[in-house]
Short mmCIF file of C-alpha atoms in Angstrom, two decimals:
data_model
loop_
_atom_site.label_atom_id
_atom_site.label_comp_id
_atom_site.label_asym_id
_atom_site.label_seq_id
_atom_site.Cartn_x
_atom_site.Cartn_y
_atom_site.Cartn_z
CA UNK V 21 6.97 -13.04 -45.12
CA UNK V 22 3.54 -11.46 -45.44
CA UNK V 23 3.25 -7.70 -45.02
CA UNK V 24 0.58 -6.58 -42.58
CA UNK V 25 -1.39 -3.37 -43.18
CA UNK V 26 -2.43 -1.20 -40.22
CA UNK V 27 -4.53 2.00 -40.22
CA UNK V 28 -3.09 4.87 -38.22
CA UNK V 29 -4.10 8.38 -37.32
CA UNK V 30 -2.15 11.38 -36.14
CA UNK V 31 -2.29 11.91 -32.39
CA UNK V 32 -2.49 15.30 -30.75
CA UNK V 33 -1.64 15.88 -27.15
CA UNK V 34 0.70 13.85 -25.05
CA UNK V 35 1.15 12.68 -21.50
CA UNK V 36 -0.57 9.99 -19.51
CA UNK V 37 -3.95 11.77 -19.38
CA UNK V 38 -4.25 11.93 -23.16
CA UNK V 39 -2.90 8.41 -23.51
CA UNK V 40 -5.48 7.07 -21.06
CA UNK V 41 -8.29 8.88 -22.91
CA UNK V 42 -7.13 7.25 -26.13
CA UNK V 43 -7.06 3.80 -24.54
CA UNK V 44 -10.56 4.29 -23.13
CA UNK V 45 -11.64 5.16 -26.66
CA UNK V 46 -10.33 1.85 -28.02
CA UNK V 47 -7.07 3.13 -29.42
CA UNK V 48 -3.42 2.50 -28.65
CA UNK V 49 -1.00 5.43 -28.48
CA UNK V 50 2.04 4.81 -30.64
CA UNK V 51 5.08 6.58 -31.98
CA UNK V 52 6.62 6.46 -35.44
CA UNK V 53 10.30 7.19 -35.89
CA UNK V 54 13.27 6.23 -37.98
CA UNK V 55 16.76 7.30 -39.01
CA UNK V 56 15.51 9.34 -41.94
CA UNK V 57 12.36 10.91 -40.56
CA UNK V 58 11.04 13.15 -37.81
CA UNK V 59 9.28 11.47 -34.90
CA UNK V 60 5.49 11.51 -35.12
CA UNK V 61 2.89 10.71 -32.46
CA UNK V 62 0.22 8.41 -33.85
CA UNK V 63 -2.59 6.15 -32.67
CA UNK V 64 -3.91 2.80 -33.91
CA UNK V 65 -7.18 0.96 -33.27
CA UNK V 66 -6.63 -1.52 -30.42
CA UNK V 67 -8.84 -4.21 -31.95
CA UNK V 68 -7.14 -4.01 -35.35
CA UNK V 69 -3.67 -3.92 -33.80
CA UNK V 70 -4.32 -6.98 -31.61
CA UNK V 71 -5.84 -8.88 -34.54
CA UNK V 72 -3.11 -8.12 -37.03
CA UNK V 73 0.06 -7.48 -35.03
CA UNK V 74 -0.49 -8.52 -31.40
CA UNK V 75 0.02 -12.24 -31.96
CA UNK V 76 3.09 -11.92 -34.21
CA UNK V 77 6.47 -12.93 -32.84
CA UNK V 78 9.76 -11.69 -34.18
CA UNK V 79 10.09 -8.79 -36.60
CA UNK V 80 7.36 -8.38 -39.21
CA UNK V 81 7.18 -5.76 -41.88
CA UNK V 82 4.09 -3.58 -41.44
CA UNK V 83 2.65 -1.05 -43.87
CA UNK V 84 1.09 1.94 -42.15
CA UNK V 85 -1.90 3.51 -43.89
CA UNK V 86 -3.05 6.94 -42.78
CA UNK V 87 -6.79 7.74 -42.88
CA UNK V 88 -7.60 5.11 -45.43
CA UNK V 89 -5.00 6.38 -47.86
CA UNK V 90 -6.23 9.99 -47.90
CA UNK V 91 -3.90 11.17 -45.14
CA UNK V 92 -0.80 13.33 -45.29
CA UNK V 93 2.22 12.01 -47.13
CA UNK V 94 4.39 12.13 -44.04
CA UNK V 95 2.47 9.27 -42.43
CA UNK V 96 0.86 7.42 -45.30
CA UNK V 97 2.28 4.26 -46.83
CA UNK V 98 5.23 3.79 -44.48
CA UNK V 99 7.00 0.49 -44.07
CA UNK V 100 7.81 -0.12 -40.42
CA UNK V 101 8.83 -2.71 -37.87
CA UNK V 102 7.47 -2.90 -34.34
CA UNK V 103 10.50 -1.92 -32.30
CA UNK V 104 8.85 -2.06 -28.89
CA UNK V 105 5.50 -3.17 -27.55
CA UNK V 106 4.35 -2.34 -24.03
CA UNK V 107 1.71 -4.58 -22.47
CA UNK V 108 -0.05 -4.42 -19.14
CA UNK V 109 1.52 -7.06 -16.87
CA UNK V 110 -1.82 -8.48 -15.71
CA UNK V 111 -4.38 -7.84 -18.45
CA UNK V 112 -1.82 -8.20 -21.29
CA UNK V 113 -3.55 -5.30 -23.06
CA UNK V 114 -1.37 -3.30 -25.44
CA UNK V 115 -0.45 0.04 -23.86
CA UNK V 116 1.94 1.54 -26.40
CA UNK V 117 3.76 0.63 -29.59
CA UNK V 118 6.94 1.92 -31.20
CA UNK V 119 7.04 1.79 -35.01
CA UNK V 120 10.46 2.03 -36.63
CA UNK V 121 10.44 3.15 -40.26
CA UNK V 122 12.86 1.14 -42.38
CA UNK V 123 14.54 1.74 -45.70
CA UNK V 124 13.70 -1.30 -47.82
CA UNK V 125 17.04 -1.13 -49.64
CA UNK V 126 19.23 -1.04 -46.53
CA UNK V 127 20.26 -4.01 -44.44
CA UNK V 128 19.31 -3.83 -40.79
CA UNK V 129 19.74 -5.79 -37.58
CA UNK V 130 16.69 -7.60 -36.22
CA UNK V 131 15.93 -10.37 -33.75
CA UNK V 132 14.42 -13.52 -35.19
CA UNK V 133 12.80 -16.19 -32.99
CA UNK V 134 14.28 -19.68 -32.91
CA UNK V 135 12.16 -22.80 -33.25
CA UNK V 136 13.48 -26.09 -32.00
CA UNK V 137 12.39 -29.05 -34.10
CA UNK V 138 12.57 -32.71 -33.16
CA UNK V 139 13.01 -34.63 -29.93
CA UNK V 140 16.66 -34.69 -28.85
CA UNK V 141 18.35 -37.99 -28.08
CA UNK V 142 19.31 -36.49 -24.72
CA UNK V 143 15.66 -35.83 -23.86
CA UNK V 144 14.77 -39.46 -24.63
CA UNK V 145 17.54 -40.41 -22.17
CA UNK V 146 15.92 -38.19 -19.52
CA UNK V 147 17.59 -34.84 -20.13
CA UNK V 148 15.91 -31.46 -20.49
CA UNK V 149 16.05 -29.33 -23.62
CA UNK V 150 17.24 -25.92 -22.41
CA UNK V 151 17.13 -23.00 -24.84
CA UNK V 152 19.88 -20.55 -23.93
CA UNK V 153 18.67 -17.98 -26.44
CA UNK V 154 15.15 -17.87 -27.82
CA UNK V 155 15.98 -15.24 -30.43
CA UNK V 156 19.03 -14.58 -32.54
CA UNK V 157 20.20 -11.30 -34.02
CA UNK V 158 20.58 -11.34 -37.77
CA UNK V 159 21.42 -8.81 -40.46
CA UNK V 160 19.32 -8.74 -43.63
CA UNK V 161 17.14 -6.61 -45.86
CA UNK V 162 13.75 -5.72 -44.35
CA UNK V 163 12.01 -7.71 -47.08
CA UNK V 164 14.04 -10.83 -46.27
CA UNK V 165 13.45 -11.03 -42.52
CA UNK V 166 12.72 -14.69 -41.73
CA UNK V 167 9.60 -15.36 -39.67
CA UNK V 168 11.59 -17.80 -37.57
CA UNK V 169 14.74 -19.91 -37.79
CA UNK V 170 14.40 -23.64 -37.33
CA UNK V 171 17.00 -25.62 -35.44
CA UNK V 172 16.94 -29.39 -35.68
CA UNK V 173 17.77 -30.58 -32.18
CA UNK V 174 16.97 -34.27 -32.71
CA UNK V 175 20.66 -35.24 -32.73
CA UNK V 176 21.55 -33.50 -29.46
CA UNK V 177 22.74 -35.67 -26.60
CA UNK V 178 23.13 -34.56 -22.99
CA UNK V 179 25.57 -31.63 -22.62
CA UNK V 180 25.69 -31.06 -26.37
CA UNK V 181 24.75 -27.66 -27.78
CA UNK V 182 23.89 -25.96 -31.06
CA UNK V 183 25.92 -22.83 -31.71
CA UNK V 184 25.37 -19.68 -33.77
CA UNK V 185 27.83 -20.95 -36.39
CA UNK V 186 25.69 -24.07 -36.97
CA UNK V 187 22.55 -22.11 -37.87
CA UNK V 188 21.04 -22.74 -41.29
CA UNK V 189 20.04 -19.29 -42.46
CA UNK V 190 18.15 -18.28 -45.60
CA UNK V 191 20.11 -16.60 -48.38
CA UNK V 192 20.91 -12.95 -47.67
CA UNK V 193 20.62 -13.38 -43.91
CA UNK V 194 23.72 -13.37 -41.71
CA UNK V 195 23.85 -14.10 -38.01
CA UNK V 196 25.52 -11.56 -35.76
CA UNK V 197 27.50 -12.10 -32.59
CA UNK V 198 29.99 -14.70 -31.50
CA UNK V 199 29.74 -17.81 -33.75
CA UNK V 200 30.70 -20.00 -30.79
CA UNK V 201 27.78 -18.78 -28.70
CA UNK V 202 25.49 -21.68 -27.71
CA UNK V 203 21.79 -21.37 -28.55
CA UNK V 204 20.31 -24.52 -27.12
CA UNK V 205 21.58 -27.41 -25.06
CA UNK V 206 20.35 -30.53 -23.32
CA UNK V 207 20.78 -30.56 -19.56
CA UNK V 208 21.16 -33.75 -17.50
CA UNK V 209 17.99 -34.84 -15.69
CA UNK V 210 17.17 -33.19 -12.37
CA UNK V 211 16.88 -35.60 -9.49
CA UNK V 212 13.92 -35.09 -7.21
CA UNK V 213 15.09 -34.60 -3.65
CA UNK V 214 13.61 -37.00 -1.16
CA UNK V 215 12.84 -35.30 2.17
CA UNK V 216 13.33 -38.43 4.29
CA UNK V 217 16.75 -39.14 2.81
CA UNK V 218 17.78 -35.52 3.10
CA UNK V 219 16.83 -35.47 6.78
CA UNK V 220 18.80 -38.65 7.43
CA UNK V 221 21.82 -37.26 5.67
CA UNK V 222 21.59 -34.09 7.75
CA UNK V 223 21.43 -36.08 10.97
CA UNK V 224 24.51 -38.08 10.06
CA UNK V 225 26.53 -35.05 9.07
CA UNK V 226 28.31 -32.87 11.65
CA UNK V 227 25.48 -31.21 13.60
CA UNK V 228 27.38 -28.20 15.00
CA UNK V 229 28.59 -27.09 11.57
CA UNK V 230 25.07 -27.34 10.16
CA UNK V 231 23.53 -25.47 13.08
CA UNK V 232 26.06 -22.66 12.71
CA UNK V 233 25.26 -22.33 9.03
CA UNK V 234 21.49 -22.39 9.51
CA UNK V 235 21.29 -20.13 12.58
CA UNK V 236 20.82 -16.74 10.91
CA UNK V 237 18.48 -18.18 8.32
CA UNK V 238 16.13 -19.78 10.78
CA UNK V 239 16.13 -16.97 13.30
CA UNK V 240 12.67 -15.63 12.47
CA UNK V 241 11.19 -19.10 12.76
CA UNK V 242 12.30 -19.37 16.36
CA UNK V 243 10.92 -17.04 19.03
CA UNK V 244 13.11 -13.97 19.47
CA UNK V 245 15.05 -13.06 22.58
CA UNK V 246 12.51 -10.46 23.61
CA UNK V 247 9.51 -12.62 22.74
CA UNK V 248 8.49 -13.38 26.28
CA UNK V 249 8.61 -9.82 27.57
CA UNK V 250 5.50 -7.94 28.69
CA UNK S 30 12.66 -23.14 3.38
CA UNK S 31 13.89 -20.01 1.68
CA UNK S 32 15.29 -17.31 3.97
CA UNK S 33 18.04 -14.70 3.75
CA UNK S 34 21.44 -15.82 5.00
CA UNK S 35 22.11 -12.55 6.73
CA UNK S 36 20.10 -9.37 7.21
CA UNK S 37 21.15 -5.89 8.20
CA UNK S 38 18.01 -5.23 10.29
CA UNK S 39 16.05 -7.93 12.08
CA UNK S 40 12.64 -6.27 11.89
CA UNK S 41 10.93 -4.38 9.14
CA UNK S 42 7.95 -2.03 8.89
CA UNK S 43 4.76 -3.31 7.34
CA UNK S 44 4.75 -1.19 4.17
CA UNK S 45 2.05 -1.06 1.46
CA UNK S 46 1.81 -3.14 -1.67
CA UNK S 47 0.50 -0.56 -4.11
CA UNK S 48 0.52 -0.77 -7.89
CA UNK S 49 1.39 -3.59 -10.24
CA UNK S 50 4.60 -5.52 -10.72
CA UNK S 51 6.15 -3.96 -13.81
CA UNK S 52 9.35 -5.89 -13.32
CA UNK S 53 9.54 -9.65 -13.04
CA UNK S 54 6.18 -9.89 -14.77
CA UNK S 55 7.17 -11.79 -17.90
CA UNK S 56 8.37 -15.31 -18.61
CA UNK S 57 12.14 -15.01 -18.45
CA UNK S 58 13.35 -18.61 -18.21
CA UNK S 59 10.74 -21.23 -18.95
CA UNK S 60 7.86 -21.83 -21.32
CA UNK S 61 5.20 -21.91 -18.60
CA UNK S 62 4.73 -19.76 -15.54
CA UNK S 63 2.44 -18.96 -12.64
CA UNK S 64 1.60 -15.27 -12.45
CA UNK S 65 0.08 -13.48 -9.45
CA UNK S 66 -3.25 -11.74 -9.99
CA UNK S 67 -3.49 -10.31 -6.49
CA UNK S 68 -1.20 -8.52 -4.09
CA UNK S 69 -0.07 -10.05 -0.85
CA UNK S 70 2.66 -11.64 1.19
CA UNK S 71 3.75 -15.16 0.31
CA UNK S 72 5.40 -16.91 3.23
CA UNK S 73 8.49 -19.04 2.77
CA UNK S 74 6.34 -22.02 3.77
CA UNK S 75 3.83 -21.39 0.97
CA UNK S 76 6.57 -20.92 -1.61
CA UNK S 77 8.26 -24.12 -0.52
CA UNK S 78 4.98 -26.06 -0.55
CA UNK S 79 4.26 -24.85 -4.08
CA UNK S 80 7.79 -25.68 -5.24
CA UNK S 81 7.58 -29.18 -3.78
CA UNK S 82 4.18 -29.70 -5.43
CA UNK S 83 5.67 -28.67 -8.78
CA UNK S 84 8.78 -30.82 -8.57
CA UNK S 85 6.88 -33.86 -7.23
CA UNK S 86 4.33 -33.69 -10.03
CA UNK S 87 6.85 -33.47 -12.83
CA UNK S 88 9.10 -36.03 -11.08
CA UNK S 89 12.22 -36.04 -13.27
CA UNK S 90 12.44 -34.17 -16.51
CA UNK S 91 11.57 -30.53 -16.46
CA UNK S 92 13.10 -27.62 -14.68
CA UNK S 93 11.55 -25.21 -12.20
CA UNK S 94 12.48 -21.63 -11.38
CA UNK S 95 11.24 -19.78 -8.30
CA UNK S 96 11.03 -16.11 -9.20
CA UNK S 97 10.22 -14.73 -5.74
CA UNK S 98 12.30 -14.71 -2.58
CA UNK S 99 10.98 -14.20 0.95
CA UNK S 100 13.26 -11.42 2.19
CA UNK S 101 10.86 -9.53 4.45
CA UNK S 102 10.69 -10.56 8.13
CA UNK S 103 7.26 -10.52 9.80
CA UNK S 104 7.04 -10.22 13.54
CA UNK S 105 4.46 -11.58 15.93
CA UNK S 106 3.74 -10.95 19.57
CA UNK S 107 3.42 -14.03 21.77
CA UNK S 108 -0.06 -15.21 22.79
CA UNK S 109 -1.65 -13.70 25.89
CA UNK S 110 0.69 -10.77 25.92
CA UNK S 111 -0.35 -7.24 26.87
CA UNK S 112 0.09 -4.55 24.27
CA UNK S 113 3.20 -2.44 24.35
CA UNK S 114 6.66 -3.44 25.47
CA UNK S 115 8.05 -3.19 21.99
CA UNK S 116 7.66 -4.94 18.66
CA UNK S 117 7.25 -8.72 18.62
CA UNK S 118 9.91 -11.14 17.52
CA UNK S 119 10.50 -12.17 13.88
CA UNK S 120 8.39 -15.21 13.07
CA UNK S 121 8.14 -15.60 9.28
CA UNK S 122 9.86 -14.61 6.10
CA UNK S 123 7.58 -13.38 3.34
CA UNK S 124 7.91 -12.28 -0.27
CA UNK S 125 6.04 -9.12 -1.18
CA UNK S 126 3.98 -9.85 -4.28
CA UNK S 127 2.09 -7.42 -6.49
CA UNK S 128 -0.35 -8.32 -9.29
CA UNK S 129 1.52 -9.39 -12.40
CA UNK S 130 4.52 -10.91 -10.64
CA UNK S 131 5.72 -14.17 -12.17
CA UNK S 132 6.07 -16.53 -9.22
CA UNK S 133 7.23 -19.80 -10.76
CA UNK S 134 8.42 -20.86 -14.18
CA UNK S 135 8.96 -24.28 -15.63
CA UNK S 136 10.31 -25.90 -18.76
CA UNK S 137 10.99 -29.29 -20.27
CA UNK S 138 7.50 -30.69 -19.71
CA UNK S 139 4.45 -31.04 -21.94
CA UNK S 140 1.76 -28.40 -21.92
CA UNK S 141 -0.89 -30.48 -20.15
CA UNK S 142 1.59 -31.63 -17.52
CA UNK S 143 2.82 -28.07 -16.93
CA UNK S 144 -0.71 -26.76 -16.51
CA UNK S 145 -1.62 -29.54 -14.09
CA UNK S 146 1.56 -29.01 -12.05
CA UNK S 147 1.10 -25.25 -11.89
CA UNK S 148 -2.53 -25.67 -10.82
CA UNK S 149 -1.36 -27.87 -7.94
CA UNK S 150 1.23 -25.27 -6.98
CA UNK S 151 -1.38 -22.50 -7.18
CA UNK S 152 -3.50 -24.34 -4.63
CA UNK S 153 -0.69 -23.94 -2.09
CA UNK S 154 -0.61 -20.15 -2.42
CA UNK S 155 -2.71 -17.57 -0.61
CA UNK S 156 -3.31 -15.37 -3.66
CA UNK S 157 -5.09 -15.82 -6.96
CA UNK S 158 -2.84 -16.77 -9.85
CA UNK S 159 -3.02 -17.58 -13.54
CA UNK S 160 -0.94 -19.89 -15.73
CA UNK S 161 0.93 -18.12 -18.51
CA UNK S 162 2.76 -19.66 -21.44
CA UNK S 163 4.88 -18.58 -24.36
CA UNK S 164 3.49 -18.40 -27.89
CA UNK S 165 5.94 -21.06 -28.94
CA UNK S 166 5.46 -23.41 -25.98
CA UNK S 167 5.48 -27.08 -26.94
CA UNK S 168 2.03 -28.63 -27.18
#
């Protein structure tokens, strides 16, 4: 996997006021932490971050560069993973990023996205491919993190599933969690309800039982007891 | 139409719909979704109309999730009634929606079909919406 390089700068001041000033100035507030280092408040250029990191899925190794390489040793040339990324729910703009410094010689646990390849037999028969998990947790060295894991689903029939144990992982990568856990399945086709038939069926069925069941639900639709007053 | 089975209180105050929806604002189930861009109340009737539009368009194949539930009762006074004499009677159920809220999600359909279906559903709603999709959504 390719290593991305991102310029960072040390950030002074904290709180939402400072963070908002930064964002207005085209930067994203971020934090850098790890098991073997003190936490540092940093900032990255929004445009650069979106271009290089924003579109990535899964865990990618990123090299942080401080002030073009002239910065202090505590921040310069750090290998990190994006641990958390906050985005605005409507504009999708990046609000904050968490960088997690990793030791390149130590195995770590990361989530890797799954990609489903092929058209399942069950889908040809009318079923629906239903991913149960879209990511899987694996343990590996930071330099060996796969970009994604492919699952060939072309042989799946309706109600069949691919499980964690059936994953084909690259060398040095081990899947975590229950091996019997399903990752993707093919559901039977959904049948579109026909309003006319449903109404007929309702009329045929016991009316008092249905009315009793529907009474509290439909109360607001009917005029209330005090509606006519005044 | 969607409505609560049982409620503790029949009538509710109006309330305000301030801020953005920080929860329920991402695609949680499907590959495609319809996200609210405005705040407002969606009636059970609107939600049902949009759901029917979605399911009719995709016919069979594909799965739809409705991510909002109309759990707020709205009251209305009868026509030609003088003011006073208490709050009106419950008439509708609405879902309180803030910008960013994911309203519907769908999966198991092609991209073009999903977009077309969600556009049809959006036309049934009283607020502006946008179609969202996952990075990895099937083309």
